CSV table of C-alpha atoms and ligand atoms in Angstrom, one decimal:
chain,number,residue,atom,x,y,z
A,105,MET,CA,174.7,-78.4,11.5
A,106,GLN,CA,174.7,-82.2,11.3
A,107,THR,CA,171.6,-84.2,11.1
A,108,GLU,CA,172.0,-87.3,13.2
A,109,GLU,CA,169.3,-89.6,12.0
A,110,LYS,CA,170.2,-93.0,10.9
A,111,LEU,CA,170.9,-92.9,7.2
A,112,GLU,CA,169.9,-95.8,5.0
A,113,GLY,CA,171.4,-96.9,1.7
A,114,VAL,CA,174.1,-99.2,0.4
A,115,THR,CA,177.6,-99.3,1.9
A,116,HIS,CA,180.3,-96.9,0.8
A,117,GLU,CA,182.3,-99.8,-0.7
A,118,GLU,CA,179.3,-100.9,-2.8
A,119,THR,CA,178.7,-97.3,-3.9
A,120,LEU,CA,182.3,-97.0,-5.0
A,121,ARG,CA,181.9,-100.2,-7.0
A,122,ARG,CA,178.7,-98.7,-8.6
A,123,ALA,CA,180.5,-95.5,-9.4
A,124,ARG,CA,183.1,-97.3,-11.4
A,125,GLU,CA,180.3,-99.3,-13.1
A,126,VAL,CA,178.6,-96.0,-14.2
A,127,LEU,CA,181.8,-94.8,-15.7
A,128,ASP,CA,182.3,-98.1,-17.5
A,129,ARG,CA,178.7,-98.1,-18.8
A,130,ASN,CA,178.9,-94.6,-20.2
A,131,TRP,CA,182.4,-95.0,-21.8
A,132,THR,CA,182.2,-95.0,-25.6
A,133,GLY,CA,185.7,-96.0,-26.4
A,134,THR,CA,187.0,-92.5,-26.6
A,135,PHE,CA,185.0,-90.5,-24.1
A,136,THR,CA,182.3,-90.8,-21.4
A,137,MET,CA,178.8,-89.7,-22.2
A,138,PRO,CA,177.1,-87.9,-19.3
A,139,SER,CA,174.3,-90.5,-19.6
A,140,HIS,CA,172.9,-92.8,-22.2
A,141,GLU,CA,169.4,-91.4,-21.8
A,142,LEU,CA,169.5,-87.8,-22.4
A,143,TYR,CA,173.1,-86.8,-23.1
A,144,PRO,CA,174.6,-89.3,-25.6
A,145,GLN,CA,177.4,-86.9,-26.7
A,146,GLN,CA,180.5,-85.5,-25.1
A,147,TRP,CA,180.0,-82.4,-22.9
A,148,SER,CA,182.9,-80.2,-22.1
A,149,TRP,CA,182.8,-79.6,-18.3
A,150,ASP,CA,181.3,-83.0,-17.7
A,151,SER,CA,184.4,-84.5,-19.3
A,152,ALA,CA,186.7,-82.5,-17.1
A,153,LEU,CA,184.9,-83.7,-14.0
A,154,THR,CA,184.7,-87.3,-15.3
A,155,SER,CA,188.4,-87.5,-16.0
A,156,MET,CA,189.1,-86.6,-12.4
A,157,GLY,CA,187.1,-89.7,-11.4
A,158,LEU,CA,188.4,-91.8,-14.2
A,159,ILE,CA,192.0,-91.4,-13.1
A,160,HIS,CA,191.2,-93.7,-10.3
A,161,VAL,CA,189.8,-96.3,-12.7
A,162,ASP,CA,192.1,-96.1,-15.7
A,163,GLN,CA,194.8,-93.5,-16.4
A,164,GLY,CA,194.6,-94.1,-20.2
A,165,ARG,CA,190.9,-93.5,-20.3
A,166,ALA,CA,191.2,-90.3,-18.1
A,167,GLN,CA,193.6,-88.9,-20.6
A,168,GLU,CA,191.7,-90.1,-23.7
A,169,GLU,CA,188.6,-88.3,-22.3
A,170,MET,CA,190.5,-85.0,-22.5
A,171,ARG,CA,192.2,-85.7,-25.8
A,172,SER,CA,188.9,-86.5,-27.4
A,173,LEU,CA,187.4,-83.3,-26.2
A,174,PHE,CA,190.3,-81.1,-27.4
A,175,ARG,CA,190.2,-82.7,-30.9
A,176,ALA,CA,187.2,-80.4,-31.4
A,177,GLN,CA,189.1,-77.3,-30.2
A,178,TRP,CA,188.7,-74.4,-32.7
A,179,GLU,CA,191.7,-72.7,-34.2
A,180,ASN,CA,191.0,-69.6,-32.2
A,181,GLY,CA,191.2,-71.7,-29.0
A,182,LEU,CA,187.5,-72.1,-28.2
A,183,LEU,CA,186.7,-75.5,-26.7
A,184,PRO,CA,183.2,-76.3,-27.7
A,185,HIS,CA,180.6,-77.4,-25.1
A,186,ILE,CA,179.4,-80.4,-27.0
A,187,VAL,CA,181.4,-82.7,-29.3
A,188,PHE,CA,179.1,-84.9,-31.4
A,189,SER,CA,179.9,-88.5,-32.1
A,190,GLY,CA,178.0,-90.7,-34.5
A,191,HIS,CA,178.5,-93.9,-32.6
A,192,ALA,CA,177.0,-92.5,-29.5
A,193,GLY,CA,173.7,-91.8,-31.3
A,194,ASN,CA,172.5,-88.8,-33.3
A,195,ASP,CA,169.3,-87.8,-31.8
A,196,TYR,CA,170.4,-84.9,-29.6
A,197,PHE,CA,168.9,-81.6,-30.4
A,198,PRO,CA,170.4,-79.2,-31.2
A,199,GLY,CA,172.8,-81.5,-33.1
A,200,ALA,CA,175.8,-81.0,-35.3
A,201,ASP,CA,173.8,-80.1,-38.4
A,202,TYR,CA,171.8,-77.5,-36.6
A,203,TRP,CA,174.9,-75.8,-35.1
A,204,ASP,CA,176.6,-75.7,-38.6
A,205,VAL,CA,179.7,-74.3,-37.0
A,206,ARG,CA,181.8,-74.4,-40.1
A,207,ARG,CA,180.3,-71.1,-41.1
A,208,ASN,CA,183.1,-69.8,-38.8
A,209,PRO,CA,186.6,-70.1,-40.3
A,210,TYR,CA,188.1,-71.2,-37.0
A,211,ALA,CA,185.8,-74.1,-36.4
A,212,PRO,CA,187.1,-77.6,-37.1
A,213,ARG,CA,186.3,-79.0,-40.5
A,214,ASP,CA,186.1,-82.6,-39.5
A,215,VAL,CA,185.0,-82.8,-35.9
A,216,PRO,CA,181.3,-82.0,-35.4
A,217,CYS,CA,180.7,-79.8,-32.4
A,218,SER,CA,178.7,-76.9,-31.0
A,219,GLY,CA,179.7,-73.2,-31.1
A,220,LEU,CA,179.5,-72.5,-27.3
A,221,ALA,CA,181.8,-72.8,-24.3
A,222,GLN,CA,181.3,-74.2,-20.9
A,223,PRO,CA,183.1,-73.6,-17.5
A,224,PRO,CA,186.8,-74.1,-18.1
A,225,LEU,CA,187.6,-76.7,-15.5
A,226,HIS,CA,190.0,-78.5,-17.9
A,227,ALA,CA,193.4,-77.2,-16.6
A,228,SER,CA,192.4,-78.1,-13.1
A,229,ALA,CA,191.5,-81.6,-14.3
A,230,VAL,CA,194.8,-82.0,-16.1
A,231,LEU,CA,196.8,-80.8,-13.1
A,232,HIS,CA,194.9,-83.3,-11.0
A,233,LEU,CA,195.7,-86.1,-13.4
A,234,LEU,CA,199.3,-85.2,-13.2
A,235,GLN,CA,199.3,-85.1,-9.4
A,236,VAL,CA,197.6,-88.5,-8.7
A,237,ALA,CA,198.4,-90.6,-11.8
A,238,PRO,CA,199.9,-94.0,-11.0
A,239,ASP,CA,202.3,-93.7,-13.9
A,240,ARG,CA,204.0,-90.4,-13.3
A,241,GLU,CA,206.2,-90.4,-16.4
A,242,ASP,CA,203.3,-91.0,-18.7
A,243,ALA,CA,201.3,-88.3,-16.8
A,244,LEU,CA,204.1,-85.7,-17.4
A,245,GLU,CA,204.1,-86.5,-21.1
A,246,PHE,CA,200.4,-86.0,-21.2
A,247,ALA,CA,200.6,-82.7,-19.3
A,248,LYS,CA,203.2,-81.5,-21.9
A,249,GLU,CA,200.9,-82.5,-24.7
A,250,MET,CA,197.9,-80.7,-23.1
A,251,TYR,CA,199.6,-77.5,-21.9
A,252,PRO,CA,199.6,-75.7,-25.3
A,253,LYS,CA,196.0,-76.6,-25.9
A,254,LEU,CA,194.9,-75.4,-22.5
A,255,ARG,CA,197.0,-72.3,-23.0
A,256,ALA,CA,195.1,-71.6,-26.3
A,257,TRP,CA,191.8,-72.2,-24.6
A,258,HIS,CA,192.5,-69.7,-21.8
A,259,ASP,CA,194.1,-67.2,-24.2
A,260,TYR,CA,190.9,-67.3,-26.2
A,261,LEU,CA,188.7,-66.6,-23.1
A,262,TYR,CA,190.9,-63.6,-22.1
A,263,ARG,CA,191.3,-62.3,-25.6
A,264,GLU,CA,187.8,-62.8,-27.2
A,265,ARG,CA,185.4,-63.0,-24.2
A,266,ASP,CA,186.6,-59.9,-22.3
A,267,PRO,CA,186.1,-56.9,-24.7
A,268,ARG,CA,186.4,-54.4,-21.9
A,269,ARG,CA,189.7,-55.9,-20.7
A,270,GLU,CA,188.5,-56.4,-17.1
A,271,GLY,CA,189.8,-59.8,-16.4
A,272,LEU,CA,186.3,-61.4,-16.6
A,273,ALA,CA,185.1,-63.5,-19.5
A,274,TYR,CA,181.5,-63.2,-20.7
A,275,ILE,CA,179.1,-66.0,-21.5
A,276,CYS,CA,176.6,-65.5,-24.4
A,277,HIS,CA,174.1,-68.3,-23.7
A,278,PRO,CA,172.7,-69.8,-20.5
A,279,TRP,CA,174.1,-73.2,-21.7
A,280,GLU,CA,177.6,-71.7,-21.3
A,281,SER,CA,177.1,-71.3,-17.6
A,282,GLY,CA,176.4,-75.0,-17.1
A,283,ARG,CA,173.3,-74.0,-15.1
A,284,ASP,CA,170.9,-73.6,-17.9
A,285,ASN,CA,167.6,-72.5,-16.3
A,286,SER,CA,169.0,-71.0,-13.1
A,287,PRO,CA,166.7,-68.2,-11.9
A,288,VAL,CA,169.7,-65.9,-12.1
A,289,TRP,CA,169.1,-65.7,-15.9
A,290,ASP,CA,165.3,-65.1,-15.7
A,291,GLU,CA,165.5,-61.3,-16.0
A,292,VAL,CA,167.7,-61.4,-19.1
A,293,MET,CA,165.7,-64.2,-20.6
A,294,ALA,CA,162.4,-62.2,-20.1
A,295,ARG,CA,163.9,-59.3,-21.9
A,296,ILE,CA,164.8,-61.2,-25.1
A,297,GLN,CA,161.9,-60.6,-27.6
A,298,PHE,CA,161.5,-62.4,-30.8
A,299,LYS,CA,158.8,-63.8,-33.1
A,300,ARG,CA,157.9,-67.4,-33.5
A,301,SER,CA,159.1,-67.2,-37.1
A,302,ASP,CA,162.6,-66.2,-35.9
A,303,ILE,CA,163.2,-69.7,-34.7
A,304,PRO,CA,163.0,-73.0,-36.6
A,305,ASP,CA,160.5,-75.7,-35.9
A,306,TYR,CA,162.3,-78.1,-33.6
A,307,ARG,CA,161.7,-81.0,-31.4
A,308,ARG,CA,163.2,-81.3,-28.0
A,309,ASN,CA,164.9,-84.6,-27.5
A,310,ASP,CA,163.8,-84.7,-23.8
A,311,SER,CA,160.2,-85.1,-24.9
A,312,ASP,CA,159.3,-88.1,-22.6
A,313,ASP,CA,157.4,-86.6,-19.8
A,314,TRP,CA,159.5,-88.2,-17.0
A,315,ILE,CA,162.5,-86.5,-18.5
A,316,ARG,CA,161.0,-83.2,-19.3
A,317,ASP,CA,159.6,-83.0,-15.7
A,318,GLY,CA,162.0,-80.8,-13.8
A,319,ARG,CA,163.8,-79.6,-17.0
A,320,PRO,CA,163.8,-76.2,-18.5
A,321,SER,CA,160.4,-75.0,-19.8
A,322,ASN,CA,159.4,-74.9,-23.5
A,323,LYS,CA,159.5,-71.1,-23.2
A,324,ASP,CA,163.1,-71.3,-21.9
A,325,TYR,CA,163.9,-73.6,-24.8
A,326,ASP,CA,162.6,-71.2,-27.4
A,327,VAL,CA,164.9,-68.5,-26.0
A,328,TYR,CA,167.8,-70.9,-26.0
A,329,ILE,CA,167.2,-71.7,-29.6
A,330,TYR,CA,166.6,-68.0,-30.5
A,331,LEU,CA,170.1,-67.2,-29.0
A,332,CYS,CA,171.6,-70.0,-31.1
A,333,GLU,CA,170.0,-68.4,-34.1
A,334,VAL,CA,171.6,-65.1,-33.2
A,335,LEU,CA,175.0,-66.7,-32.8
A,336,LYS,CA,174.6,-68.5,-36.1
A,337,ARG,CA,173.5,-65.4,-37.9
A,338,LEU,CA,176.8,-63.8,-36.6
A,339,ASP,CA,178.7,-66.9,-37.7
A,340,PHE,CA,179.9,-67.2,-34.1
A,341,ARG,CA,182.3,-64.2,-34.7
A,342,ASP,CA,183.2,-63.1,-31.2
A,343,ALA,CA,183.5,-59.4,-31.8
A,344,ASP,CA,180.0,-59.3,-33.3
A,345,VAL,CA,178.6,-61.5,-30.5
A,346,ALA,CA,180.0,-59.1,-27.9
A,347,ARG,CA,178.3,-56.2,-29.8
A,348,GLU,CA,175.0,-57.8,-30.6
A,349,CYS,CA,174.1,-60.8,-28.5
A,350,PRO,CA,171.2,-60.0,-26.1
A,351,PHE,CA,172.6,-62.4,-23.5
A,352,LEU,CA,176.0,-61.2,-22.4
A,353,VAL,CA,176.9,-61.9,-18.8
A,354,GLN,CA,180.0,-62.1,-16.6
A,355,ASP,CA,179.0,-65.3,-14.7
A,356,LEU,CA,180.4,-66.1,-11.3
A,357,LEU,CA,180.8,-69.8,-11.6
A,358,PHE,CA,182.4,-69.6,-15.1
A,359,ASN,CA,184.9,-67.0,-14.0
A,360,SER,CA,185.7,-68.6,-10.6
A,361,ILE,CA,186.5,-71.8,-12.4
A,362,LEU,CA,188.6,-69.8,-14.9
A,363,CYS,CA,190.4,-68.1,-12.0
A,364,GLN,CA,191.3,-71.4,-10.3
A,365,ALA,CA,192.2,-72.9,-13.7
A,366,GLU,CA,194.8,-70.1,-14.2
A,367,GLN,CA,196.3,-70.9,-10.8
A,368,ASP,CA,196.4,-74.5,-11.8
A,369,MET,CA,197.9,-73.6,-15.2
A,370,ALA,CA,200.8,-71.9,-13.3
A,371,GLU,CA,201.5,-75.2,-11.6
A,372,LEU,CA,201.2,-77.1,-14.9
A,373,ALA,CA,203.5,-74.6,-16.6
A,374,GLU,CA,206.2,-75.1,-13.9
A,375,ALA,CA,205.8,-78.9,-14.3
A,376,VAL,CA,206.3,-78.8,-18.1
A,377,GLY,CA,209.0,-76.2,-18.2
A,378,ALA,CA,206.8,-73.3,-19.4
A,379,ASP,CA,206.5,-69.8,-17.9
A,380,PRO,CA,204.0,-69.7,-15.1
A,381,VAL,CA,204.0,-65.9,-14.7
A,382,ILE,CA,201.2,-65.1,-17.2
A,383,HIS,CA,198.9,-67.5,-15.4
A,384,ARG,CA,199.5,-66.1,-12.0
A,385,ARG,CA,199.0,-62.6,-13.3
A,386,ARG,CA,195.7,-63.5,-15.0
A,387,GLY,CA,194.4,-65.4,-12.0
A,388,GLU,CA,195.1,-62.5,-9.7
A,389,TRP,CA,193.6,-60.0,-12.3
A,390,THR,CA,190.4,-62.0,-12.4
A,391,ALA,CA,190.3,-62.3,-8.6
A,392,GLU,CA,190.8,-58.6,-8.2
A,393,ALA,CA,188.0,-57.9,-10.7
A,394,PHE,CA,185.6,-60.1,-8.6
A,395,ARG,CA,186.5,-58.2,-5.4
A,396,ARG,CA,186.1,-54.9,-7.1
A,397,LYS,CA,183.3,-55.2,-9.6
A,398,LEU,CA,181.3,-58.3,-8.7
A,399,TRP,CA,180.9,-57.8,-4.9
A,400,ASP,CA,177.6,-56.2,-4.0
A,401,ASN,CA,178.0,-54.0,-0.9
A,402,ARG,CA,174.3,-53.8,-0.3
A,403,HIS,CA,173.7,-57.5,0.0
A,404,ASP,CA,177.2,-58.5,0.8
A,405,ILE,CA,177.3,-61.2,-1.8
A,406,PHE,CA,179.0,-61.7,-5.2
A,407,LEU,CA,176.6,-61.1,-8.1
A,408,PRO,CA,177.0,-61.7,-11.8
A,409,HIS,CA,177.1,-58.7,-14.1
A,410,ASP,CA,174.8,-58.2,-17.1
A,411,LEU,CA,177.0,-56.5,-19.7
A,412,ARG,CA,174.0,-55.5,-21.9
A,413,LEU,CA,172.5,-53.3,-19.3
A,414,ASP,CA,175.7,-52.8,-17.3
A,415,ARG,CA,174.2,-53.8,-14.0
A,416,PRO,CA,174.3,-56.8,-11.5
A,417,LEU,CA,171.8,-59.6,-11.7
A,418,GLN,CA,170.1,-59.7,-8.3
A,419,ARG,CA,169.5,-63.4,-7.6
A,420,HIS,CA,171.0,-65.5,-4.9
A,421,GLU,CA,172.0,-68.9,-6.3
A,422,ILE,CA,175.0,-71.2,-5.9
A,423,GLY,CA,177.2,-69.3,-8.3
A,424,GLY,CA,177.5,-66.7,-5.6
A,425,PHE,CA,179.6,-69.0,-3.5
A,426,SER,CA,181.8,-70.3,-6.3
A,427,PRO,CA,184.5,-67.6,-5.7
A,428,LEU,CA,185.5,-69.4,-2.5
A,429,PHE,CA,186.7,-72.3,-4.7
A,430,ALA,CA,189.3,-70.1,-6.3
A,431,GLY,CA,190.3,-68.3,-3.2
A,432,ILE,CA,188.9,-65.0,-4.5
A,433,PRO,CA,187.1,-63.4,-1.5
A,434,ASP,CA,188.9,-61.4,1.1
A,435,ARG,CA,188.3,-62.5,4.7
A,436,PHE,CA,185.3,-60.3,5.1
A,437,GLN,CA,183.7,-61.4,1.9
A,438,ALA,CA,184.4,-65.1,2.7
A,439,ARG,CA,182.8,-64.6,6.1
A,440,ARG,CA,179.7,-63.2,4.5
A,441,CYS,CA,179.5,-66.0,1.9
A,442,HIS,CA,179.8,-68.5,4.7
A,443,GLU,CA,177.0,-66.8,6.7
A,444,MET,CA,174.7,-66.9,3.7
A,445,LEU,CA,175.6,-70.6,3.1
A,446,ASP,CA,174.8,-71.3,6.7
A,447,SER,CA,171.5,-69.3,6.6
A,448,GLU,CA,168.0,-70.6,6.1
A,449,ALA,CA,168.4,-69.8,2.4
A,450,PHE,CA,171.2,-72.3,1.7
A,451,GLY,CA,172.0,-74.1,4.9
A,452,PRO,CA,170.2,-76.6,7.2
A,453,VAL,CA,166.8,-75.4,8.6
A,454,GLY,CA,166.3,-76.1,12.3
A,455,ASP,CA,166.5,-79.8,12.9
A,456,LYS,CA,165.1,-80.6,9.4
A,457,THR,CA,167.2,-82.8,7.1
A,458,CYS,CA,168.6,-80.8,4.3
A,459,PHE,CA,171.1,-81.8,1.7
A,460,ALA,CA,173.8,-79.5,0.5
A,461,VAL,CA,173.8,-77.2,-1.3
A,462,PRO,CA,170.5,-76.1,-2.8
A,463,SER,CA,171.2,-74.6,-6.2
A,464,TYR,CA,169.0,-71.6,-5.4
A,465,SER,CA,167.9,-69.8,-2.3
A,466,ARG,CA,165.1,-71.6,-0.4
A,467,GLU,CA,163.8,-68.2,0.6
A,468,ASP,CA,162.9,-67.0,-2.9
A,469,ILE,CA,159.4,-67.6,-4.0
A,470,ASP,CA,160.4,-69.3,-7.2
A,471,TYR,CA,162.6,-71.8,-5.4
A,472,ASP,CA,161.7,-75.3,-6.7
A,473,PRO,CA,163.5,-78.3,-5.2
A,474,THR,CA,162.5,-80.5,-8.1
A,475,ASN,CA,163.4,-78.3,-11.0
A,476,TYR,CA,166.9,-78.6,-12.5
A,477,TRP,CA,169.0,-75.6,-11.5
A,478,ARG,CA,166.2,-73.9,-9.6
A,479,GLY,CA,166.6,-75.7,-6.3
A,480,PRO,CA,168.0,-79.3,-6.5
A,481,VAL,CA,171.4,-80.4,-5.2
A,482,TRP,CA,174.1,-81.2,-7.8
A,483,LEU,CA,177.1,-83.2,-6.6
A,484,ASN,CA,179.7,-81.3,-8.6
A,485,ILE,CA,178.6,-78.0,-7.0
A,486,GLY,CA,178.7,-79.6,-3.5
A,487,TRP,CA,182.3,-80.7,-4.1
A,488,LEU,CA,183.3,-77.3,-5.5
A,489,ILE,CA,181.8,-75.2,-2.7
A,490,GLY,CA,183.1,-77.7,-0.1
A,491,MET,CA,186.6,-77.2,-1.4
A,492,GLY,CA,186.1,-73.5,-1.2
A,493,LEU,CA,184.9,-73.7,2.4
A,494,ARG,CA,187.9,-75.8,3.3
A,495,ARG,CA,190.2,-73.3,1.7
A,496,TYR,CA,188.9,-70.6,4.1
A,497,GLY,CA,189.0,-72.8,7.2
A,498,TYR,CA,185.3,-73.5,7.4
A,499,SER,CA,186.0,-77.2,7.9
A,500,GLU,CA,182.9,-78.3,9.7
A,501,HIS,CA,180.6,-76.8,7.2
A,502,ALA,CA,182.7,-78.3,4.4
A,503,ARG,CA,182.3,-81.7,6.1
A,504,TRP,CA,178.5,-81.2,6.0
A,505,LEU,CA,178.7,-80.6,2.2
A,506,PHE,CA,180.9,-83.6,1.6
A,507,ARG,CA,178.6,-85.7,3.7
A,508,SER,CA,175.8,-84.9,1.2
A,509,VAL,CA,178.0,-85.9,-1.7
A,510,ARG,CA,178.6,-89.2,0.1
A,511,GLU,CA,175.1,-89.9,1.3
A,512,LEU,CA,173.0,-88.9,-1.7
A,513,PRO,CA,174.3,-91.6,-4.1
A,514,ARG,CA,174.2,-94.2,-1.3
A,515,ARG,CA,170.5,-93.5,-0.8
A,516,SER,CA,169.4,-92.7,-4.4
A,517,GLY,CA,172.1,-93.8,-6.8
A,518,PHE,CA,174.1,-91.7,-9.2
A,519,ARG,CA,171.4,-89.4,-10.3
A,520,GLU,CA,171.8,-86.2,-12.2
A,521,ARG,CA,170.5,-84.2,-9.2
A,522,TYR,CA,168.7,-84.6,-5.9
A,523,HIS,CA,165.8,-83.1,-4.0
A,524,THR,CA,167.3,-80.9,-1.4
A,525,GLU,CA,164.9,-81.9,1.4
A,526,THR,CA,164.2,-85.5,0.7
A,527,GLY,CA,167.4,-86.6,-1.0
A,528,GLU,CA,165.4,-88.3,-3.7
A,529,GLY,CA,167.2,-88.7,-7.0
A,530,GLU,CA,165.9,-86.6,-10.0
A,531,GLY,CA,166.7,-86.5,-13.7
A,532,VAL,CA,168.7,-89.2,-15.5
A,533,ASP,CA,170.2,-92.2,-13.7
A,534,ASN,CA,173.8,-93.4,-14.0
A,535,PHE,CA,175.0,-89.8,-14.4
A,536,SER,CA,178.8,-89.7,-15.1
A,537,TRP,CA,179.8,-86.6,-13.2
A,538,SER,CA,178.0,-87.7,-10.0
A,539,ALA,CA,179.9,-91.0,-10.1
A,540,ALA,CA,183.2,-89.2,-10.9
A,541,VAL,CA,182.8,-86.7,-8.1
A,542,TYR,CA,182.1,-89.5,-5.7
A,543,LEU,CA,185.3,-91.3,-6.7
A,544,HIS,CA,187.3,-88.1,-6.6
A,545,CYS,CA,186.1,-87.2,-3.1
A,546,HIS,CA,186.8,-90.7,-1.8
A,547,HIS,CA,190.3,-90.8,-3.2
A,548,GLU,CA,191.0,-87.2,-2.0
A,549,GLY,CA,190.1,-88.3,1.6
A,550,LEU,CA,187.2,-85.8,1.6
A,551,PHE,CA,184.8,-88.3,3.2
A,552,GLU,CA,187.2,-89.1,6.0
A,553,GLY,CA,185.8,-89.2,9.5
A,554,GLN,CA,182.3,-90.0,8.1
A,555,GLU,CA,182.4,-93.7,8.4
A,556,THR,CA,180.0,-93.8,11.3
A,557,LEU,CA,177.3,-91.8,9.7
B,114,9WN,C1,172.7,-78.3,-22.4
B,114,9WN,C2,175.3,-82.4,-19.8
B,114,9WN,C3,174.8,-81.0,-19.6
B,114,9WN,C4,175.6,-80.3,-18.5
B,114,9WN,C5,174.9,-79.0,-18.1
B,114,9WN,C6,173.5,-79.2,-17.8
B,114,9WN,C7,172.8,-79.8,-19.0
B,114,9WN,C8,172.4,-79.4,-21.5
B,114,9WN,C9,171.0,-79.8,-21.5
B,114,9WN,O1,173.4,-81.1,-19.3
B,114,9WN,O2,172.9,-79.0,-20.1
B,114,9WN,O3,174.1,-78.1,-22.6
B,114,9WN,O4,170.6,-80.5,-22.5
B,114,9WN,O5,170.2,-79.4,-20.7
B,114,9WN,O6,172.8,-78.0,-17.5
B,114,9WN,O7,175.6,-78.4,-17.0
B,114,9WN,O8,176.9,-80.0,-18.9
B,114,9WN,O9,175.3,-83.1,-18.6
């Protein structure tokens, strides 16, 4: 499983120093942008990850990161995927004016934001802050402040995003998955028909060639914008979205993160003196729904469910392994997930170097190691699946994943993503969650035993 070549790159200590530098550089005073170049606003799941790294730099900043995000929480509990901030620049498209979320009565009047969600990692982040914060008393006060907001966020997902009451939240836009152009959405994207006149003239903000390279195609972008138009036409009313939106999917990563977040909410509830029972029940409900509905017996893998056509989406991508993170699979399912992760599709090939984990199966013809969520390695996913493997006792394999999380930034810096076979960095540089994941893994001892590599 291990590749034993001599790895090059800066030392671990130097990489840690650079990680802190990236977080300083991207800090705006109230939150951390994912990067100056392409993402000059606050993104929801980026901030959750970033706070888990920031806690090792500055407790106040880690907390402010979360507070700043939740300032944009809607009255119905929705936590928007982007919070716009003037002082961080205004050239992101689609920006606050385009979203025009105030057409929905629950949207905040004074905090510009989007009308979509992103994977709900926030409760897990807040629990982590509580567990490792240097100032425990202050951390407990912060957890008390955050608990009702997190509760409202999760209540929203179970109340509004699960119209069939199955214990699984839907997403209504690929952006909500955090894996925008994953091949897993291709089938649904191809089905969405519209006329050019149905979408406004717009200019992508990633128009420089070096940035667009390896980013979603213009065709994808048109569909993304069309879906935004649909949501705007429906004034982001959840019941109408559930009825009419052509993209309606029970995503694996989103729901796995939700399931783990409910388990973490139970711990948070206990810490702050609230009732943990509802969280345990919902977590188990979601896990059970995975095992019953989202497990595909033919391929022995978890598959997301397309609610529009009421059938699974048959693509093998990293979302398929995310249930490990939340302890969802039974022993048999976990073993099959592990076998797939260890196969030529997702694991090391022969004696070739391969970094973990490719975001999409290398055995599929449209696998592309340089295109965004269609092949490259992302450090947050490496950490998440590594944690899942550890949970099920696949420690050696987990070490291989954490080794990638450790080696890629040492070789190529804190890039947005990395080429699976060469380890070269791709996308923007000084990317916050890559730096935060590195710091987090270091402080959690997940790199232990790798000093000699
Ligand atoms: C759209 C910020 C975000 C991440 C997502 C990633 C990408 C945005 C984009 O960047 O999405 O939300 O412009 O492509 O796919 O996971 O949160 O880093």
